[in-house]
Amino acid sequence: GAGVSQSPRYKVAKRGQDVALRCDPISGHVSLFWYQQALGQGPEFLTYFQNEAQLDKSGLPSDRFFAERPEGSVSTLKIQRTQQEDSAVYLCASSNGGGLTNTEAFFGQGTRLTVV
Amino acid sequence: SQQGEEDPQALSIQEGENATMNCSYKTSINNLQWYRQNSGRGLVHLILIRSNEREKHSGRLRVTLDTSKKSSSLLITASRAADTASYFCATGGSHQFYFGTGTSLTVIP
């Protein structure tokens, strides 16, 4: 497809369950970002990949969060032992440049995770 | 934590009127970008302004940047009902954006 694709669009998980969220970036985009957006808030940075290398994971809230991009294209954000405070929209973005200096990012529609 | 703050938090105007929203940020930046987010959807890039630019136009959008005051404004002229959305400013670091909390704009037909 032409844009960033995320799946699933909606996910309901029971507390304690593991979840995996998928992101298909725009083909050829070097940089990939994950953001978390709580209700009524702006997106908050989670992690950044340049190709397959995870260059920054400073935004991951706990060691229950793990992201990978093994072949430098598709990325998966995994959350282990989900808790209610993990409920949010998880946004993936990609950009053509290495980083974001003077370049725009293209966002997917997000995965809305609800932990019950 | 979020670096930017938009003002106002919510804005309601009649179709055809202009809408102005402001963004303040805390640290030095490489660029500042504005994004739109329709309810339940992802963010759409609107415009990027570099730190050495003062004003930029794109269609009905006009963005200004004042680095001395660490602030930016987004003006939407001749608003339409389809402009109803949340608008976020994002300040660019080397590899991440810092988003504000957003301005929720409602354009009444």
Short mmCIF file of C-alpha atoms in Angstrom, two decimals:
data_model
loop_
_atom_site.label_atom_id
_atom_site.label_comp_id
_atom_site.label_asym_id
_atom_site.label_seq_id
_atom_site.Cartn_x
_atom_site.Cartn_y
_atom_site.Cartn_z
CA GLY A 1 0.00 0.00 0.00
CA ALA A 2 0.89 3.63 -0.29
CA GLY A 3 0.81 4.50 3.40
CA VAL A 4 1.84 3.17 6.78
CA SER A 5 -0.33 0.22 7.72
CA GLN A 6 -0.94 -0.96 11.26
CA SER A 7 -2.71 -4.05 12.48
CA PRO A 8 -4.86 -4.83 14.23
CA ARG A 9 -6.85 -1.58 14.30
CA TYR A 10 -8.41 -2.56 17.62
CA LYS A 11 -7.24 -4.98 20.26
CA VAL A 12 -8.91 -5.90 23.52
CA ALA A 13 -6.68 -7.79 25.92
CA LYS A 14 -7.30 -9.21 29.35
CA ARG A 15 -4.96 -7.94 32.03
CA GLY A 16 -1.86 -10.09 32.05
CA GLN A 17 -2.13 -11.12 28.42
CA ASP A 18 0.69 -10.52 25.92
CA VAL A 19 -0.04 -8.54 22.76
CA ALA A 20 1.82 -7.90 19.50
CA LEU A 21 1.15 -4.87 17.34
CA ARG A 22 2.34 -4.77 13.75
CA CYS A 23 3.52 -1.88 11.61
CA ASP A 24 4.17 -1.98 7.87
CA PRO A 25 6.01 1.23 6.99
CA ILE A 26 6.15 2.86 3.59
CA SER A 27 8.38 0.79 1.37
CA GLY A 28 11.96 2.01 1.42
CA HIS A 29 11.59 4.23 4.46
CA VAL A 30 14.69 4.04 6.60
CA SER A 31 13.29 5.38 9.85
CA LEU A 32 10.46 3.91 11.89
CA PHE A 33 8.97 5.28 15.08
CA TRP A 34 6.49 4.06 17.67
CA TYR A 35 4.40 6.47 19.69
CA GLN A 36 1.84 5.96 22.46
CA GLN A 37 -1.18 8.26 22.64
CA ALA A 38 -3.36 8.25 25.70
CA LEU A 39 -6.91 9.56 25.44
CA GLY A 40 -6.97 13.34 25.10
CA GLN A 41 -3.19 13.61 24.99
CA GLY A 42 -0.58 14.11 22.33
CA PRO A 43 1.54 11.19 21.15
CA GLU A 44 4.53 10.29 23.29
CA PHE A 45 7.70 8.81 21.83
CA LEU A 46 8.44 5.16 22.55
CA THR A 47 11.24 4.01 20.27
CA TYR A 48 13.07 4.64 16.99
CA PHE A 49 14.63 2.36 14.40
CA GLN A 50 17.00 3.22 11.61
CA ASN A 51 16.74 0.24 9.30
CA GLU A 52 16.98 -2.79 11.62
CA ALA A 53 18.91 -0.97 14.35
CA GLN A 54 16.98 0.24 17.36
CA LEU A 55 18.80 3.49 18.03
CA ASP A 56 16.61 4.86 20.77
CA LYS A 57 14.28 3.05 23.13
CA SER A 58 14.30 5.64 25.86
CA GLY A 59 10.54 6.14 25.68
CA LEU A 60 9.55 2.55 26.40
CA PRO A 61 7.75 2.79 29.75
CA SER A 62 8.91 -0.52 31.20
CA ASP A 63 10.72 -3.72 30.38
CA ARG A 64 7.35 -5.21 29.49
CA PHE A 65 7.58 -3.27 26.23
CA PHE A 66 9.73 -4.62 23.45
CA ALA A 67 10.05 -3.61 19.81
CA GLU A 68 11.84 -5.18 16.89
CA ARG A 69 12.42 -4.61 13.20
CA PRO A 70 14.55 -7.59 12.22
CA GLU A 71 14.76 -7.01 8.46
CA GLY A 72 14.54 -3.26 8.44
CA SER A 73 10.98 -3.08 7.19
CA VAL A 74 8.05 -4.47 9.22
CA SER A 75 8.16 -3.74 12.93
CA THR A 76 6.41 -5.33 15.87
CA LEU A 77 5.73 -3.75 19.24
CA LYS A 78 5.18 -6.36 21.90
CA ILE A 79 3.71 -5.70 25.32
CA GLN A 80 4.00 -8.46 27.88
CA ARG A 81 1.67 -8.96 30.86
CA THR A 82 -0.54 -6.04 29.82
CA GLN A 83 -1.88 -3.73 32.49
CA GLN A 84 -4.78 -1.29 32.39
CA GLU A 85 -2.47 1.71 32.12
CA ASP A 86 -1.22 0.30 28.81
CA SER A 87 -4.59 1.15 27.26
CA ALA A 88 -3.87 3.70 24.55
CA VAL A 89 -3.54 4.17 20.82
CA TYR A 90 -0.18 2.98 19.53
CA LEU A 91 0.97 4.90 16.49
CA CYS A 92 3.67 3.90 14.04
CA ALA A 93 5.37 6.36 11.73
CA SER A 94 8.02 6.12 9.05
CA SER A 95 10.17 8.63 7.25
CA ASN A 96 12.51 8.57 4.33
CA GLY A 97 15.38 10.32 6.02
CA GLY A 98 17.64 9.05 8.73
CA GLY A 99 15.94 10.79 11.58
CA LEU A 100 13.55 13.70 11.53
CA THR A 101 15.67 16.73 10.91
CA ASN A 102 13.85 18.66 8.20
CA THR A 103 11.80 15.70 7.08
CA GLU A 104 8.21 14.72 7.69
CA ALA A 105 6.94 11.50 9.17
CA PHE A 106 3.99 9.54 7.81
CA PHE A 107 1.77 8.02 10.46
CA GLY A 108 -0.41 4.94 10.40
CA GLN A 109 -3.96 5.00 11.76
CA GLY A 110 -2.86 3.36 14.95
CA THR A 111 -3.86 0.36 17.01
CA ARG A 112 -6.28 1.08 19.84
CA LEU A 113 -5.41 -1.21 22.73
CA THR A 114 -7.89 -1.66 25.53
CA VAL A 115 -6.83 -3.72 28.53
CA VAL A 116 -9.72 -5.01 30.61
CA SER B 1 6.79 14.14 28.92
CA GLN B 2 5.62 16.53 26.23
CA GLN B 3 7.60 19.56 25.23
CA GLY B 4 5.01 21.57 23.36
CA GLU B 5 1.82 23.12 24.55
CA GLU B 6 -0.96 24.27 22.28
CA ASP B 7 -3.30 27.09 23.09
CA PRO B 8 -6.25 27.15 23.22
CA GLN B 9 -7.09 23.57 24.20
CA ALA B 10 -10.40 23.86 22.36
CA LEU B 11 -11.70 26.26 19.73
CA SER B 12 -15.13 26.48 18.14
CA ILE B 13 -15.79 28.74 15.14
CA GLN B 14 -18.29 29.23 12.35
CA GLU B 15 -17.51 27.98 8.87
CA GLY B 16 -15.73 30.66 6.88
CA GLU B 17 -14.02 32.21 9.89
CA ASN B 18 -10.28 32.02 10.49
CA ALA B 19 -8.84 29.78 13.19
CA THR B 20 -5.61 30.56 15.02
CA MET B 21 -3.87 28.21 17.38
CA ASN B 22 -0.59 28.68 19.15
CA CYS B 23 2.21 26.42 20.28
CA SER B 24 4.91 27.08 22.83
CA TYR B 25 7.93 24.87 23.37
CA LYS B 26 10.80 24.69 25.79
CA THR B 27 14.14 23.90 24.18
CA SER B 28 15.96 24.82 20.98
CA ILE B 29 14.72 23.07 17.86
CA ASN B 30 15.76 22.03 14.36
CA ASN B 31 12.26 22.40 12.99
CA LEU B 32 8.65 22.60 14.05
CA GLN B 33 5.84 20.73 12.38
CA TRP B 34 2.07 20.88 12.58
CA TYR B 35 -0.09 17.78 12.31
CA ARG B 36 -3.83 17.21 12.12
CA GLN B 37 -5.63 14.26 13.66
CA ASN B 38 -9.21 13.42 12.87
CA SER B 39 -11.09 11.50 15.54
CA GLY B 40 -9.92 7.90 15.72
CA ARG B 41 -7.36 8.29 12.98
CA GLY B 42 -3.63 8.77 12.61
CA LEU B 43 -1.79 12.04 12.28
CA VAL B 44 -1.51 13.84 8.97
CA HIS B 45 1.44 16.11 8.33
CA LEU B 46 0.42 19.67 7.46
CA ILE B 47 3.51 21.81 7.30
CA LEU B 48 7.13 21.95 8.43
CA ILE B 49 8.95 25.16 9.27
CA ARG B 50 12.69 25.20 9.83
CA SER B 51 14.30 27.05 12.71
CA ASN B 52 15.75 29.67 10.33
CA GLU B 53 12.35 30.42 8.76
CA ARG B 54 9.84 32.89 10.15
CA GLU B 55 6.74 32.22 8.09
CA LYS B 56 5.45 29.58 5.73
CA HIS B 57 2.30 29.15 3.68
CA SER B 58 0.55 26.10 2.30
CA GLY B 59 -2.86 26.61 0.75
CA ARG B 60 -5.15 27.96 3.49
CA LEU B 61 -2.51 27.37 6.14
CA ARG B 62 -0.07 29.96 7.44
CA VAL B 63 2.54 29.08 10.04
CA THR B 64 4.79 31.48 11.87
CA LEU B 65 7.76 30.72 14.07
CA ASP B 66 9.38 32.95 16.64
CA THR B 67 12.42 31.18 18.03
CA SER B 68 13.19 34.02 20.45
CA LYS B 69 9.83 33.45 22.11
CA LYS B 70 9.88 29.70 21.49
CA SER B 71 6.45 29.88 19.92
CA SER B 72 4.63 29.12 16.71
CA SER B 73 1.17 29.81 15.39
CA LEU B 74 -1.02 28.04 12.87
CA LEU B 75 -3.65 30.05 11.02
CA ILE B 76 -6.34 28.31 9.00
CA THR B 77 -8.17 30.77 6.78
CA ALA B 78 -11.73 30.42 5.48
CA SER B 79 -12.36 27.38 7.65
CA ARG B 80 -14.51 24.49 6.50
CA ALA B 81 -16.44 21.86 8.42
CA ALA B 82 -13.88 19.32 7.21
CA ASP B 83 -11.19 21.19 9.16
CA THR B 84 -12.76 19.88 12.38
CA ALA B 85 -9.94 17.90 14.03
CA SER B 86 -7.24 18.07 16.66
CA TYR B 87 -4.11 19.98 15.72
CA PHE B 88 -0.71 19.24 17.21
CA CYS B 89 2.60 20.99 16.99
CA ALA B 90 5.67 18.80 17.11
CA THR B 91 9.21 19.95 17.69
CA GLY B 92 11.86 17.94 15.95
CA GLY B 93 14.92 16.59 17.58
CA SER B 94 17.38 14.37 15.81
CA HIS B 95 15.09 11.38 15.67
CA GLN B 96 11.96 11.98 17.59
CA PHE B 97 9.11 14.39 17.79
CA TYR B 98 7.85 15.97 20.94
CA PHE B 99 4.15 16.60 20.55
CA GLY B 100 2.00 19.05 22.43
CA THR B 101 -1.35 18.20 23.94
CA GLY B 102 -3.23 19.56 20.93
CA THR B 103 -5.96 22.04 20.08
CA SER B 104 -9.38 20.59 19.36
CA LEU B 105 -10.96 22.64 16.57
CA THR B 106 -14.66 22.47 15.79
CA VAL B 107 -15.92 24.24 12.68
CA ILE B 108 -19.69 24.70 12.76
CA PRO B 109 -21.37 24.52 9.34
#
